[in-house]
Structure formats: C-alpha cells, structure tokens
Amino acid sequence: MPASGSKSAQDFAVMARGVEKSFGTVKVLKGVDLAVEYGKVACILGPSGSGKSTFLRCMNHLERIDKGLLQVGGQLVGYRQHAGRLYEMKQGEVARQRADIGMVFQSFNLFPHMTVLQNIIEAPVGVKKVDRKQAIDEAMQLLAKVGLTAKAASYPRTLSGGQQQRVAIARALAMKPKLMLFDEPTSALDPELVGEVLNVMRGLAQDGMTMIVVTHEIGFAREVGDMVVFMDEGVVVEQGSPDDLFTNTKSSRARAFLSKVL
Amino acid sequence: MTDAADWSADRDVEQMPVVPLRHHGRWLAAVVLLVVLAGLIVSMITNPRFKWDIVLQYLFDDAIISGLLMTIWLTVAAMAIGIVLGTAIALMRISANPVLASVASGYLWIFRGTPLLVQLIFWFNLSALYPQITVGLPFGPSLGTFDANYFITVYVAALLGLGLNEGAYMSEIVRSGLNSVPVGQREAAEALGMSSFRVMWRIILPQAMRVIIPPTGNQLIGMLKTTSLVSVIALQELLYSAQLIYTANFQTMPLLIVASIWYLVLTTVLSIGQYFLERHFGRSDRRTAAVRADDADDNPAEAAREG
C-alpha cells in the first residue's frame, strides 16, 4: 500500500520514510518505509531481531530515531520543524504527543500498586484532567468492553495474564487514542489465554480503531489485518494485503519465514 | 517382600501409633541455656552493685527525660534530613547529567568514607576553618555574614553531622529502591503521556517504597543509637545526660542501665511501627484470590462482539 498522490499526509496515521536507528554500533533499523492509513489494521511480522518492536517503539518516541522521517497523525514524532532545522521536543511536548497514542506491551506493565480501576483512570485524571467521576464511568464502560467489570477492584497480581493484558488494553483506550500500538501482545501468554486477548483486539478493529500490531499470530494477521508488513534485518521486505502476502509471497526471505511459522 | 505372609503382617501399620523423633540435642541445649540465663538473672537481682533502687530513682529523672526527648528529636530531625537529602542524591546519581551524577558520587565517597565521629567533631570545630560564614554568590554580592561560632551551635553541628552522613546511606537505599522497579513501568507510564515528575511520583516511588521502607526502618533504629555519639560534642541527649549525672555521683553502672532501658524502649516501639509500615506497603503483593482465567470474567468473546 504505497502512498499514492491523491492522499494527503493527514490521511495517514503513520508515515515513515527511511527511518534509521542504532543501539551503539548495532544498526537495528536501516531505512524503514511504511504508510498506514487511519482506520486500518497493520500487522508487522518478522523474525526476532528484525527491528519490528524497535520500529513500533519509535512511533511514540520510547526510542529516538537517528535518521529519516517518522510522522504520526501528520506530526513529526519527537521533533519540531522550524526554519529548516529539526529541534528535539521538550519532555512535555513528547508527553502530549504520546497521550494520543495507546500502547500495549508484551509484559502488560500494569501498575501493581494500583487496582484495575485505578490503573485505568490514572492517566485520564492525572494527565488529561478528566473529572474523576466521569473517568470512573468511562473506565467501567471500557472494562465491560474487555469483559472484566467484576475485576475493577482487584490488584493486577490476582489476575491471569490474559486478564492483565485486557486491562492493559482498557488502560490505553481510556486516553481515547487515535492510534493503538501493540507490541507482541500475546507472546507472554499461556496458549489458552491468547484467544481472549485477540478477541478484544478483533472487537477494536471492528470499531474502526487504527492499529499497528507487532505479532507472531499469523491467523490474526490474516483475518483482522488490512495490511501485513514483513520486516527483516531492519527493513520492510514486503507488504500488502493479507491475501496477497500470504498466498502470493514475492520475496524469498518472507517465504522462508512463513514456511517456518505457518 | 511380595510374600503373602509378610504382607498380612504389615497390614496393621495404619493402626499403629506414631512415635515422633526425639531431638535430644535440642533439649540439652535448651536446658543449658536456661540454666545460664537463670544464673544471670539471679545475679542481676542479688548483686547489690547493680543498685536497682538508683536505677529506679533516675529512670524518670528530669535530666534523663529531657535527654530522652533530645535523643528523639535528634533522631527524627537527622533522619528527615537524611531521607530528603538521600532522595535528592539518589535522583542525581541516576540522572543523565554527568555533573550531577559525579557530584552525587563524590558526596557519597566523602560521607561514607570517613567516620561519623570524625565528621561530628569536624562540624563542631568548623569555626577553626571558617571563622566567618558569608552567604552570597561566588565573586558576587554578599547576602550576609555570620559568626561561625555563633551559628554552628552543638545542635547545628550534631544535625549537620548526623543528617549529612545519613543522607549518604539513604541515597544508596533510595537508589536500590528505584532500580528495583522494572523499566516497563516507566515505559507504560510514559506511553500514557505522563510527565516525568508524575511518572516518578505516582508510579516509580510508590513501588520503590516496598524496597526502601525495611532498610530505612533499620537506619532509623540505627540512628536512634548513633545519636549517642553526639555526646562527644557535649550535646545533652540521653547518654550525655546520664554521663553528667554519673560524673557527679559516680553511679556509672546504674545510670548506663537507665540509658539502656530507654534505648530499648524506643527501639522496640520503632520495630513495631516498622512491622505495620512494611505490611502497608506490601499490600499489592498479597494474593487475595487464587488466579483462575475464567473466574469472575464476564466472557470476553461475547463482550468483544457486542462492543
């Protein structure tokens, strides 16, 4: 799905051109190009070490890019353009950008010292200054959506992995993000708990949420993804609709990877 | 052992009474210890040189009580300085600013590397180095000048000595607490758009507390006893008050016992307080319910479809 001339930058939730990133001397991203439209679900596949998680983390500035263009919602991530130069943003500006981007982590990262409900309302009340009562109402609606209203007063430790991840999704949604990033959301789960998390994500996709999902769940990518992106060794090797990429794989690297996981 | 006869002979095993293993060694050790203890207690009561009447007479003596209050005040104030300073030093040490980090390391190096007793005497005699203390900008205007002898009283010297020294130890405790919180917690909080202050205050510090509280309790109990060191600069805390009395009446042992009784009372109270604090900060750790995937879960598949 290359950026065609008829679409403006505002139509794209994420636009990346030539994104590079190194950790010390190791170059993890070697010029990543990607464009994801609003309302679409993009699934990023690839072997471990291909840079897909790092790329995802660059989208909300958890990692700083070294080179290239990375826009989320038409805005440069972490930089301000002024008079032909890029100025690194202050922490406050970065925080404001992040508030519009939800992120779900492989290891859930719920706040263990807070109950489920406190986890969800912490950012809306503390960052967006939403009225506490309203935040609780909205949080309960989100908990209903992920099927965990009965767990509102529980501490994360008392929940199963699948339940924790569903709370993490609700927590991210509470900020009313325009884009949701999922970093291998089911990789840390016991096999029987994967389904419940994917179900919640499927519901989100049906609601029209823009989602970028780094995953190993080929079945999910095929069924829910509007586009599938295959990354290897720090670049996007191949991308296209699930039907295209899975049945008509062009690159040998993608074919080799898919033959191992399918 | 597959013999039928043998099998029938063992059949009554389930009805046989059980004789637990006798721990003769344990019994012997307990008896020996109890005999020694009893001897000690008897000697404490019967040895007239303990002079329990004098102990009792001075236990609630005005000078002792005011010394006790001074000890409590010093402990609280020095710990407060130590905690605030220690938190600041810990945050400096983990900061990305190399100057802040090095200054913090240097602070630690000096205050942990010299004996507290030396530091106390040093602060007490600061006026030898700086007879006049001037507050102002380097090479700039002065905001006022104080006479060091007047400004550095025994109280100030004691608080400086105890507080600055404690700050060094507390900074290590706070730092290990901050390091104990997984990186994912910071990332999750940042991804929600929280400011770095908010991340620290609402997410990192409350979790670090669980690691910080127990050793801080130990430090507090240690500080209570360490305050006795300031008797060398003649500040009238508990030990020095007792010393003043026994240099006058030569009842050294009874007065040391008086001081010890009060130290024991205070450390006991503090230990009880620490127990409840640890319980409070450990609350999210206690599993209140067994984990079951389907337990009290309102069927996610259904909910997702409706939503």
Coordinates of C-alpha atoms in Angstrom, one line a residue:
Chain A
M1 CA 0.0 0.0 0.0
P2 CA 2.3 2.8 -1.1
A3 CA 1.4 6.4 -0.6
S4 CA -0.5 7.5 -3.7
G5 CA -0.6 11.1 -4.9
S6 CA -4.3 11.5 -4.1
K7 CA -3.8 11.2 -0.4
S8 CA -2.5 13.9 1.9
A9 CA -0.3 13.4 4.9
Q10 CA -3.3 13.9 7.1
D11 CA -4.9 10.7 5.9
F12 CA -2.1 8.7 7.4
A13 CA -1.9 7.6 11.0
V14 CA 1.7 6.7 10.5
M15 CA 4.1 7.7 7.8
A16 CA 7.7 6.5 7.8
R17 CA 10.4 7.2 5.3
G18 CA 14.0 5.9 5.6
V19 CA 13.8 5.5 9.4
E20 CA 17.1 4.5 10.9
K21 CA 18.0 3.6 14.4
S22 CA 21.2 2.2 16.1
F23 CA 21.8 0.9 19.5
G24 CA 25.5 1.7 20.0
T25 CA 27.2 0.2 16.9
V26 CA 24.4 -2.1 16.0
K27 CA 22.1 -0.7 13.4
V28 CA 18.6 -2.0 14.1
L29 CA 16.6 -0.1 11.6
K30 CA 18.2 0.5 8.2
G31 CA 15.7 2.7 6.4
V32 CA 12.1 1.6 7.2
D33 CA 9.3 2.9 4.9
L34 CA 5.7 2.4 5.9
A35 CA 2.4 4.2 5.5
V36 CA -0.7 3.2 7.5
E37 CA -4.0 5.0 6.8
Y38 CA -6.4 5.9 9.6
G39 CA -9.0 3.2 10.3
K40 CA -6.7 0.3 9.2
V41 CA -5.1 -2.5 11.0
A42 CA -1.4 -3.2 10.1
C43 CA 0.2 -6.3 11.3
I44 CA 4.0 -6.4 11.4
L45 CA 5.6 -9.8 11.1
G46 CA 9.2 -10.9 11.1
P47 CA 11.8 -13.0 12.8
S48 CA 13.1 -11.8 16.2
G49 CA 15.8 -9.2 15.8
S50 CA 14.2 -7.8 12.6
G51 CA 13.6 -4.5 14.3
K52 CA 9.8 -4.6 14.3
S53 CA 9.4 -3.9 18.1
T54 CA 12.0 -1.1 17.9
F55 CA 10.2 0.5 15.0
L56 CA 6.9 0.3 16.9
R57 CA 8.6 1.9 20.0
C58 CA 9.9 4.7 17.8
M59 CA 6.3 5.6 16.9
N60 CA 5.7 7.0 20.4
H61 CA 9.3 8.1 21.0
L62 CA 10.1 5.4 23.5
E63 CA 13.1 5.1 21.2
R64 CA 14.6 8.1 19.4
I65 CA 15.2 7.7 15.7
D66 CA 18.6 8.7 14.3
K67 CA 17.6 9.5 10.8
G68 CA 14.6 9.6 8.4
L69 CA 11.0 10.9 8.6
L70 CA 8.5 9.5 11.1
Q71 CA 5.1 11.1 11.3
V72 CA 2.2 10.1 13.5
G73 CA -1.1 11.9 12.8
G74 CA 0.7 14.2 10.4
Q75 CA 3.2 15.4 13.1
L76 CA 6.9 14.5 13.4
V77 CA 7.5 12.3 16.3
G78 CA 9.7 13.9 19.0
Y79 CA 10.8 16.8 16.7
R80 CA 9.7 20.2 15.8
Q81 CA 10.4 21.6 12.4
H82 CA 11.5 25.2 12.4
A83 CA 13.4 27.3 9.9
G84 CA 14.9 24.3 8.1
R85 CA 16.0 22.5 11.2
L86 CA 14.6 19.8 13.5
Y87 CA 14.5 20.7 17.1
E88 CA 14.2 17.9 19.7
M89 CA 11.0 18.3 21.6
K90 CA 10.8 19.1 25.4
Q91 CA 9.5 16.3 27.6
G92 CA 6.1 18.0 28.0
E93 CA 5.6 18.1 24.2
V94 CA 6.6 14.5 23.8
A95 CA 4.2 13.6 26.6
R96 CA 1.3 15.4 24.8
Q97 CA 2.1 13.5 21.6
R98 CA 2.1 10.2 23.4
A99 CA -1.3 10.9 25.1
D100 CA -2.9 10.4 21.6
I101 CA -1.1 7.1 21.0
G102 CA -2.1 4.0 23.0
M103 CA 0.5 1.3 23.6
V104 CA 0.1 -2.3 24.8
F105 CA 3.2 -4.2 25.9
Q106 CA 4.2 -7.8 25.7
S107 CA 4.6 -7.9 29.5
F108 CA 1.4 -5.9 30.3
N109 CA 3.2 -3.5 32.6
L110 CA 0.1 -2.8 34.7
F111 CA 0.9 -0.7 37.8
P112 CA 1.0 -3.3 40.6
H113 CA 0.3 -0.9 43.4
M114 CA -3.0 0.2 41.9
T115 CA -6.3 -1.7 41.4
V116 CA -7.6 -2.4 37.9
L117 CA -9.8 0.7 38.1
Q118 CA -7.0 2.9 39.4
N119 CA -4.8 1.7 36.6
I120 CA -7.3 2.8 34.0
I121 CA -8.2 6.2 35.5
E122 CA -4.7 7.2 36.5
A123 CA -3.8 8.8 33.1
P124 CA -7.2 10.4 32.2
V125 CA -7.5 12.0 35.6
G126 CA -3.8 12.9 36.1
V127 CA -2.8 13.8 32.5
K128 CA -6.0 14.8 30.7
K129 CA -7.6 16.3 33.9
V130 CA -10.8 14.5 33.3
D131 CA -13.3 14.7 36.1
R132 CA -12.8 11.7 38.4
K133 CA -16.4 10.6 38.3
Q134 CA -16.5 10.8 34.6
A135 CA -13.2 8.9 34.3
I136 CA -14.6 6.1 36.5
D137 CA -17.8 5.9 34.4
E138 CA -15.7 5.6 31.2
A139 CA -13.4 3.1 32.8
M140 CA -16.3 0.9 33.8
Q141 CA -17.5 1.0 30.2
L142 CA -14.1 0.0 28.9
L143 CA -14.0 -2.8 31.5
A144 CA -17.3 -4.0 30.2
K145 CA -15.9 -3.9 26.7
V146 CA -13.0 -6.2 27.7
G147 CA -15.2 -8.3 29.9
L148 CA -13.7 -7.5 33.3
T149 CA -16.2 -5.3 35.2
A150 CA -16.1 -7.8 38.1
K151 CA -12.3 -7.2 38.5
A152 CA -12.4 -3.4 38.9
A153 CA -11.3 -3.5 42.5
S154 CA -8.7 -6.3 42.1
Y155 CA -5.0 -5.8 42.1
P156 CA -3.2 -6.9 38.8
R157 CA -1.3 -9.7 40.6
T158 CA -4.6 -11.6 41.2
L159 CA -5.4 -11.7 37.5
S160 CA -4.4 -14.1 34.9
G161 CA -2.1 -13.0 32.1
G162 CA -4.9 -12.7 29.6
Q163 CA -7.0 -10.7 32.1
Q164 CA -4.0 -8.4 32.7
Q165 CA -3.5 -7.8 29.1
R166 CA -7.2 -6.9 28.6
V167 CA -6.9 -4.4 31.4
A168 CA -3.8 -3.0 29.7
I169 CA -5.8 -2.5 26.5
A170 CA -8.6 -0.8 28.5
R171 CA -6.0 1.4 30.2
A172 CA -4.6 2.5 26.8
L173 CA -8.1 3.1 25.4
A174 CA -9.0 5.3 28.4
M175 CA -6.9 8.1 26.9
K176 CA -9.1 7.9 23.8
P177 CA -6.1 7.4 21.5
K178 CA -6.2 7.9 17.7
L179 CA -3.8 5.1 17.2
M180 CA -3.1 1.9 19.1
L181 CA 0.3 0.2 19.1
F182 CA 0.5 -3.5 20.2
D183 CA 4.0 -4.9 20.9
E184 CA 3.6 -8.7 20.7
P185 CA 0.5 -8.5 23.0
T186 CA 0.0 -12.3 23.2
S187 CA 3.6 -13.5 23.3
A188 CA 3.9 -13.7 27.1
L189 CA 0.6 -15.5 27.5
D190 CA -0.2 -19.2 28.0
P191 CA -1.7 -20.6 24.8
E192 CA -5.2 -21.0 26.2
L193 CA -5.3 -17.3 27.1
V194 CA -4.3 -15.9 23.7
G195 CA -7.8 -16.1 22.3
E196 CA -9.4 -13.8 24.8
V197 CA -6.9 -11.0 24.1
L198 CA -7.2 -11.5 20.3
N199 CA -11.0 -11.3 20.7
V200 CA -10.8 -7.9 22.3
M201 CA -8.4 -6.7 19.6
R202 CA -10.7 -8.0 16.9
G203 CA -13.6 -6.0 18.5
L204 CA -11.4 -2.9 18.5
A205 CA -10.6 -3.4 14.8
Q206 CA -14.3 -3.7 14.0
D207 CA -14.9 -0.4 15.8
G208 CA -12.6 1.2 13.3
M209 CA -9.6 1.7 15.6
T210 CA -6.3 2.3 13.8
M211 CA -4.0 -0.4 15.0
I212 CA -0.4 -1.4 14.4
V213 CA 0.3 -4.8 15.7
V214 CA 3.7 -6.5 16.0
T215 CA 2.7 -10.1 16.3
H216 CA 3.5 -13.8 15.7
E217 CA -0.2 -14.6 15.4
I218 CA -0.3 -15.3 11.6
G219 CA -4.0 -16.3 11.9
F220 CA -4.9 -13.0 13.5
A221 CA -2.9 -11.1 10.9
R222 CA -4.6 -12.9 8.1
E223 CA -8.1 -12.5 9.5
V224 CA -8.1 -9.0 11.0
G225 CA -5.2 -7.2 9.3
D226 CA -5.9 -4.8 6.4
M227 CA -2.3 -4.9 5.6
V228 CA 0.5 -7.2 6.5
V229 CA 4.1 -5.9 6.7
F230 CA 7.0 -8.3 6.7
M231 CA 10.2 -6.9 8.3
D232 CA 13.7 -8.5 8.3
E233 CA 17.1 -7.1 9.2
G234 CA 15.9 -3.6 9.8
V235 CA 13.9 -3.0 6.6
V236 CA 10.4 -3.7 5.3
V237 CA 10.9 -6.5 2.9
E238 CA 7.4 -6.9 1.7
Q239 CA 4.0 -5.5 2.4
G240 CA 0.5 -5.9 1.1
S241 CA -3.0 -7.2 1.8
P242 CA -3.0 -10.5 3.8
D243 CA -4.3 -12.4 0.8
D244 CA -1.6 -11.1 -1.4
L245 CA 1.3 -11.5 1.1
F246 CA 0.3 -15.0 2.3
T247 CA -0.8 -16.6 -0.9
N248 CA 1.4 -14.8 -3.4
T249 CA 4.6 -14.2 -1.4
K250 CA 7.2 -12.5 -3.6
S251 CA 10.4 -12.2 -1.6
S252 CA 12.4 -15.3 -0.7
R253 CA 13.0 -14.1 2.8
A254 CA 9.3 -13.7 3.6
R255 CA 8.7 -17.1 2.0
A256 CA 11.4 -18.7 4.2
F257 CA 9.9 -17.1 7.3
L258 CA 6.3 -18.0 6.6
S259 CA 7.2 -21.6 5.7
K260 CA 8.6 -21.9 9.3
V261 CA 5.7 -20.4 11.1
L262 CA 2.6 -21.5 9.1
Chain B
M1 CA 8.5 -58.6 50.0
T2 CA 5.9 -59.9 47.7
D3 CA 5.3 -62.8 50.2
A4 CA 1.7 -63.1 51.2
A5 CA 2.6 -63.8 54.9
D6 CA 4.7 -60.7 55.1
W7 CA 2.0 -58.6 53.5
S8 CA -0.5 -59.7 56.1
A9 CA 1.9 -59.0 59.0
D10 CA 2.3 -55.3 57.8
R11 CA -1.5 -54.9 57.4
D12 CA -2.0 -53.2 60.8
V13 CA 0.6 -50.4 60.1
E14 CA -2.2 -47.9 59.5
Q15 CA -3.5 -48.5 63.1
M16 CA -0.1 -48.2 64.8
P17 CA 0.7 -45.2 67.0
V18 CA 3.4 -42.8 65.7
V19 CA 6.4 -42.1 67.9
P20 CA 8.0 -38.8 66.8
L21 CA 11.8 -38.5 66.6
R22 CA 13.2 -37.2 69.9
H23 CA 15.6 -34.3 69.5
H24 CA 17.9 -35.0 72.5
G25 CA 20.5 -32.4 71.4
R26 CA 17.9 -29.7 71.2
W27 CA 16.6 -30.5 74.7
L28 CA 20.1 -30.4 76.1
A29 CA 21.0 -27.1 74.5
A30 CA 17.7 -25.6 75.8
V31 CA 18.4 -26.8 79.3
V32 CA 22.0 -25.5 79.4
L33 CA 20.8 -22.1 78.1
L34 CA 18.0 -21.8 80.6
V35 CA 20.4 -22.6 83.4
V36 CA 22.8 -19.9 82.3
L37 CA 20.0 -17.4 81.9
A38 CA 18.6 -18.1 85.3
G39 CA 22.0 -17.7 86.8
L40 CA 22.4 -14.3 85.1
I41 CA 19.0 -13.1 86.2
V42 CA 19.6 -14.2 89.8
S43 CA 22.9 -12.5 89.9
M44 CA 21.4 -9.3 88.5
I45 CA 18.8 -9.3 91.3
T46 CA 21.1 -10.4 94.1
N47 CA 24.2 -8.5 93.2
P48 CA 23.7 -5.3 95.2
R49 CA 26.2 -3.4 92.9
F50 CA 23.5 -3.2 90.2
K51 CA 21.8 -0.8 92.6
W52 CA 18.3 -1.2 91.1
D53 CA 17.0 1.4 93.6
I54 CA 19.2 4.0 92.0
V55 CA 18.2 2.8 88.5
L56 CA 14.5 3.3 89.5
Q57 CA 15.3 6.6 91.1
Y58 CA 16.8 8.1 88.0
L59 CA 14.6 6.3 85.4
F60 CA 12.2 9.2 85.3
D61 CA 14.7 11.9 86.4
D62 CA 14.0 15.3 84.8
A63 CA 17.5 15.4 83.3
I64 CA 17.2 11.9 81.8
I65 CA 13.7 12.6 80.4
S66 CA 14.9 15.9 78.7
G67 CA 17.9 13.9 77.4
L68 CA 15.5 11.3 76.1
L69 CA 13.4 14.0 74.3
M70 CA 16.6 15.4 72.8
T71 CA 17.5 12.0 71.5
I72 CA 14.1 11.5 69.9
W73 CA 14.2 15.0 68.4
L74 CA 17.7 14.5 67.0
T75 CA 16.7 11.1 65.6
V76 CA 13.7 12.4 63.8
A77 CA 15.4 15.6 62.5
A78 CA 18.5 13.8 61.4
M79 CA 16.5 11.1 59.6
A80 CA 14.3 13.7 57.9
I81 CA 17.4 15.5 56.7
G82 CA 18.9 12.1 55.6
I83 CA 15.8 11.0 53.7
V84 CA 15.3 14.2 51.8
L85 CA 19.0 14.5 51.1
G86 CA 19.3 10.8 50.2
T87 CA 16.4 11.0 47.8
A88 CA 17.9 14.1 46.1
I89 CA 21.4 12.4 45.9
A90 CA 19.8 9.2 44.5
L91 CA 17.9 11.1 41.8
M92 CA 21.2 13.0 41.0
R93 CA 23.1 9.7 40.7
I94 CA 20.7 8.2 38.2
S95 CA 20.4 11.4 36.3
A96 CA 21.7 11.7 32.7
N97 CA 23.5 14.8 33.6
P98 CA 27.2 13.7 34.2
V99 CA 28.0 16.7 36.5
L100 CA 25.0 15.9 38.8
A101 CA 25.9 12.2 38.8
S102 CA 29.6 12.8 39.6
V103 CA 28.8 15.3 42.4
A104 CA 26.5 12.8 44.0
S105 CA 29.1 10.1 43.8
G106 CA 31.7 12.5 45.3
Y107 CA 29.3 13.2 48.2
L108 CA 28.9 9.5 48.8
W109 CA 32.6 8.9 48.7
I110 CA 33.3 11.6 51.3
F111 CA 30.5 11.0 53.7
R112 CA 30.6 7.2 53.6
G113 CA 34.4 7.1 53.6
T114 CA 35.1 9.0 56.8
P115 CA 33.9 8.0 60.3
L116 CA 30.8 9.7 61.6
L117 CA 32.6 10.6 64.8
V118 CA 35.2 12.5 62.8
Q119 CA 32.5 14.3 60.9
L120 CA 30.8 15.3 64.1
I121 CA 33.9 16.8 65.6
F122 CA 34.7 18.4 62.2
W123 CA 31.4 20.2 62.1
F124 CA 31.7 21.2 65.7
N125 CA 35.1 22.8 65.0
L126 CA 34.1 24.3 61.7
S127 CA 34.8 27.8 63.0
A128 CA 38.5 26.9 63.0
L129 CA 38.4 26.8 59.2
Y130 CA 35.8 29.4 58.6
P131 CA 35.5 31.9 61.4
Q132 CA 33.0 33.9 59.3
I133 CA 30.4 32.3 57.1
T134 CA 29.3 34.5 54.2
V135 CA 26.2 33.8 52.2
G136 CA 26.3 35.1 48.7
L137 CA 27.3 34.4 45.1
P138 CA 31.0 33.4 44.3
F139 CA 32.8 36.6 43.3
G140 CA 29.4 38.3 43.6
P141 CA 27.5 40.3 46.1
S142 CA 27.3 39.0 49.7
L143 CA 23.9 38.5 51.3
G144 CA 25.1 38.5 54.9
T145 CA 27.9 37.3 57.2
F146 CA 27.6 35.1 60.3
D147 CA 30.0 34.4 63.0
A148 CA 30.6 30.6 62.7
N149 CA 31.0 30.1 66.5
Y150 CA 27.6 31.6 67.0
F151 CA 25.9 29.9 64.0
I152 CA 27.3 26.4 64.4
T153 CA 26.0 25.5 67.8
V154 CA 26.2 22.0 69.1
Y155 CA 22.7 21.4 67.7
V156 CA 23.6 22.5 64.3
A157 CA 26.9 20.6 64.4
A158 CA 25.0 17.4 65.5
L159 CA 22.3 17.8 62.9
L160 CA 24.8 18.5 60.1
G161 CA 27.0 15.6 61.2
L162 CA 24.1 13.0 61.6
G163 CA 22.0 14.3 58.7
L164 CA 24.7 14.6 56.0
N165 CA 26.1 11.2 57.0
E166 CA 22.7 9.6 56.9
G167 CA 22.0 11.2 53.5
A168 CA 24.8 9.2 52.0
Y169 CA 23.5 5.9 53.3
M170 CA 19.9 6.8 52.5
S171 CA 20.8 7.7 48.9
E172 CA 22.0 4.1 48.4
I173 CA 18.8 2.7 49.8
V174 CA 16.6 5.0 47.7
R175 CA 18.7 4.2 44.6
S176 CA 18.3 0.5 45.1
G177 CA 14.6 1.0 45.6
L178 CA 14.3 3.0 42.3
N179 CA 16.3 0.4 40.5
S180 CA 14.1 -2.4 41.7
V181 CA 11.1 -1.1 39.7
P182 CA 11.1 -2.7 36.3
V183 CA 11.8 -0.5 33.2
G184 CA 8.4 -1.5 31.8
Q185 CA 6.7 0.5 34.5
R186 CA 8.3 3.8 33.4
E187 CA 7.7 3.0 29.7
A188 CA 4.0 2.2 30.3
A189 CA 3.5 5.4 32.3
E190 CA 5.4 7.5 29.6
A191 CA 3.3 5.8 26.9
L192 CA 0.2 7.1 28.6
G193 CA 1.6 10.7 28.3
M194 CA 2.6 11.2 31.9
S195 CA 5.2 13.9 32.7
S196 CA 8.5 12.6 34.2
F197 CA 7.6 14.1 37.6
R198 CA 4.3 12.3 37.5
V199 CA 5.9 9.0 36.5
M200 CA 8.3 9.3 39.4
W201 CA 5.8 10.4 42.0
R202 CA 2.8 8.2 41.1
I203 CA 4.4 5.1 39.5
I204 CA 8.0 4.6 40.4
L205 CA 8.3 5.9 44.0
P206 CA 5.3 4.1 45.4
Q207 CA 6.7 0.8 44.1
A208 CA 10.2 1.6 45.2
M209 CA 8.8 2.2 48.7
R210 CA 8.4 -1.5 49.3
V211 CA 12.2 -1.9 48.9
I212 CA 13.1 1.4 50.6
I213 CA 11.0 1.0 53.8
P214 CA 12.6 -2.0 55.5
P215 CA 16.2 -0.8 55.4
T216 CA 15.0 2.7 56.3
G217 CA 13.5 1.3 59.4
N218 CA 16.8 -0.3 60.2
Q219 CA 18.5 3.1 59.6
L220 CA 16.1 4.8 61.9
I221 CA 16.7 2.3 64.7
G222 CA 20.5 2.6 64.0
M223 CA 20.2 6.4 64.1
L224 CA 18.5 6.3 67.5
K225 CA 21.5 4.6 68.9
T226 CA 24.0 6.6 66.8
T227 CA 22.8 9.9 68.3
S228 CA 24.7 8.8 71.4
L229 CA 27.8 9.8 69.5
V230 CA 27.0 13.4 69.8
S231 CA 27.7 13.2 73.5
V232 CA 31.4 13.8 72.4
I233 CA 30.4 17.4 71.4
A234 CA 28.6 17.8 74.7
L235 CA 25.0 17.9 73.4
Q236 CA 22.7 16.8 76.2
E237 CA 21.0 13.8 74.6
L238 CA 20.2 10.6 76.6
L239 CA 23.7 9.3 77.0
Y240 CA 25.3 12.6 77.8
S241 CA 22.6 13.4 80.4
A242 CA 23.3 10.1 82.1
Q243 CA 27.1 10.8 81.9
L244 CA 26.6 14.2 83.5
I245 CA 24.8 12.6 86.4
Y246 CA 27.3 9.8 87.0
T247 CA 30.3 12.0 86.8
A248 CA 28.8 13.8 89.7
N249 CA 27.6 10.9 91.8
F250 CA 29.8 8.1 90.5
Q251 CA 26.9 5.7 90.0
T252 CA 28.2 4.8 86.5
M253 CA 26.5 1.4 86.0
P254 CA 23.0 2.2 87.3
L255 CA 22.9 5.3 85.0
L256 CA 24.1 3.4 82.0
I257 CA 21.4 0.9 82.7
V258 CA 18.9 3.7 82.8
A259 CA 20.0 4.9 79.4
S260 CA 20.0 1.4 78.0
I261 CA 16.4 0.8 79.2
W262 CA 15.2 3.9 77.4
Y263 CA 17.1 3.0 74.2
L264 CA 15.5 -0.5 74.3
V265 CA 12.0 1.0 74.9
L266 CA 12.4 3.3 71.9
T267 CA 13.9 0.6 69.5
T268 CA 11.0 -1.7 70.5
V269 CA 8.4 0.9 69.7
L270 CA 10.1 1.6 66.3
S271 CA 10.3 -2.1 65.4
I272 CA 6.6 -2.4 66.0
G273 CA 6.0 0.6 63.8
Q274 CA 8.2 -0.8 61.1
Y275 CA 6.2 -4.0 61.0
F276 CA 3.0 -2.2 60.3
L277 CA 4.6 0.1 57.7
E278 CA 6.0 -3.0 55.8
R279 CA 2.6 -4.6 55.9
H280 CA 1.0 -1.5 54.5
F281 CA 3.5 -1.1 51.6
G282 CA 3.4 -4.8 50.8
R283 CA -0.4 -4.9 50.3
S284 CA -0.4 -5.3 46.5
D285 CA 1.9 -8.4 46.9
R286 CA -0.6 -10.4 49.0
R287 CA -2.6 -12.5 46.8
T288 CA -6.2 -12.1 47.8
A289 CA -7.6 -14.7 45.4
A290 CA -6.3 -17.6 43.5
V291 CA -5.8 -16.9 39.8
R292 CA -8.1 -18.6 37.5
A293 CA -8.6 -17.5 34.0
D294 CA -12.4 -17.8 33.9
D295 CA -13.0 -16.6 37.4
A296 CA -15.4 -13.7 37.6
D297 CA -14.7 -12.9 34.0
D298 CA -17.7 -11.6 32.0
N299 CA -17.0 -13.7 28.9
P300 CA -14.7 -11.6 26.7
A301 CA -15.7 -13.2 23.4
E302 CA -19.3 -12.1 23.9
A303 CA -18.4 -8.6 25.1
A304 CA -16.0 -8.0 22.3
R305 CA -18.6 -8.9 19.7
E306 CA -21.1 -6.5 21.3
G307 CA -18.6 -3.7 21.7

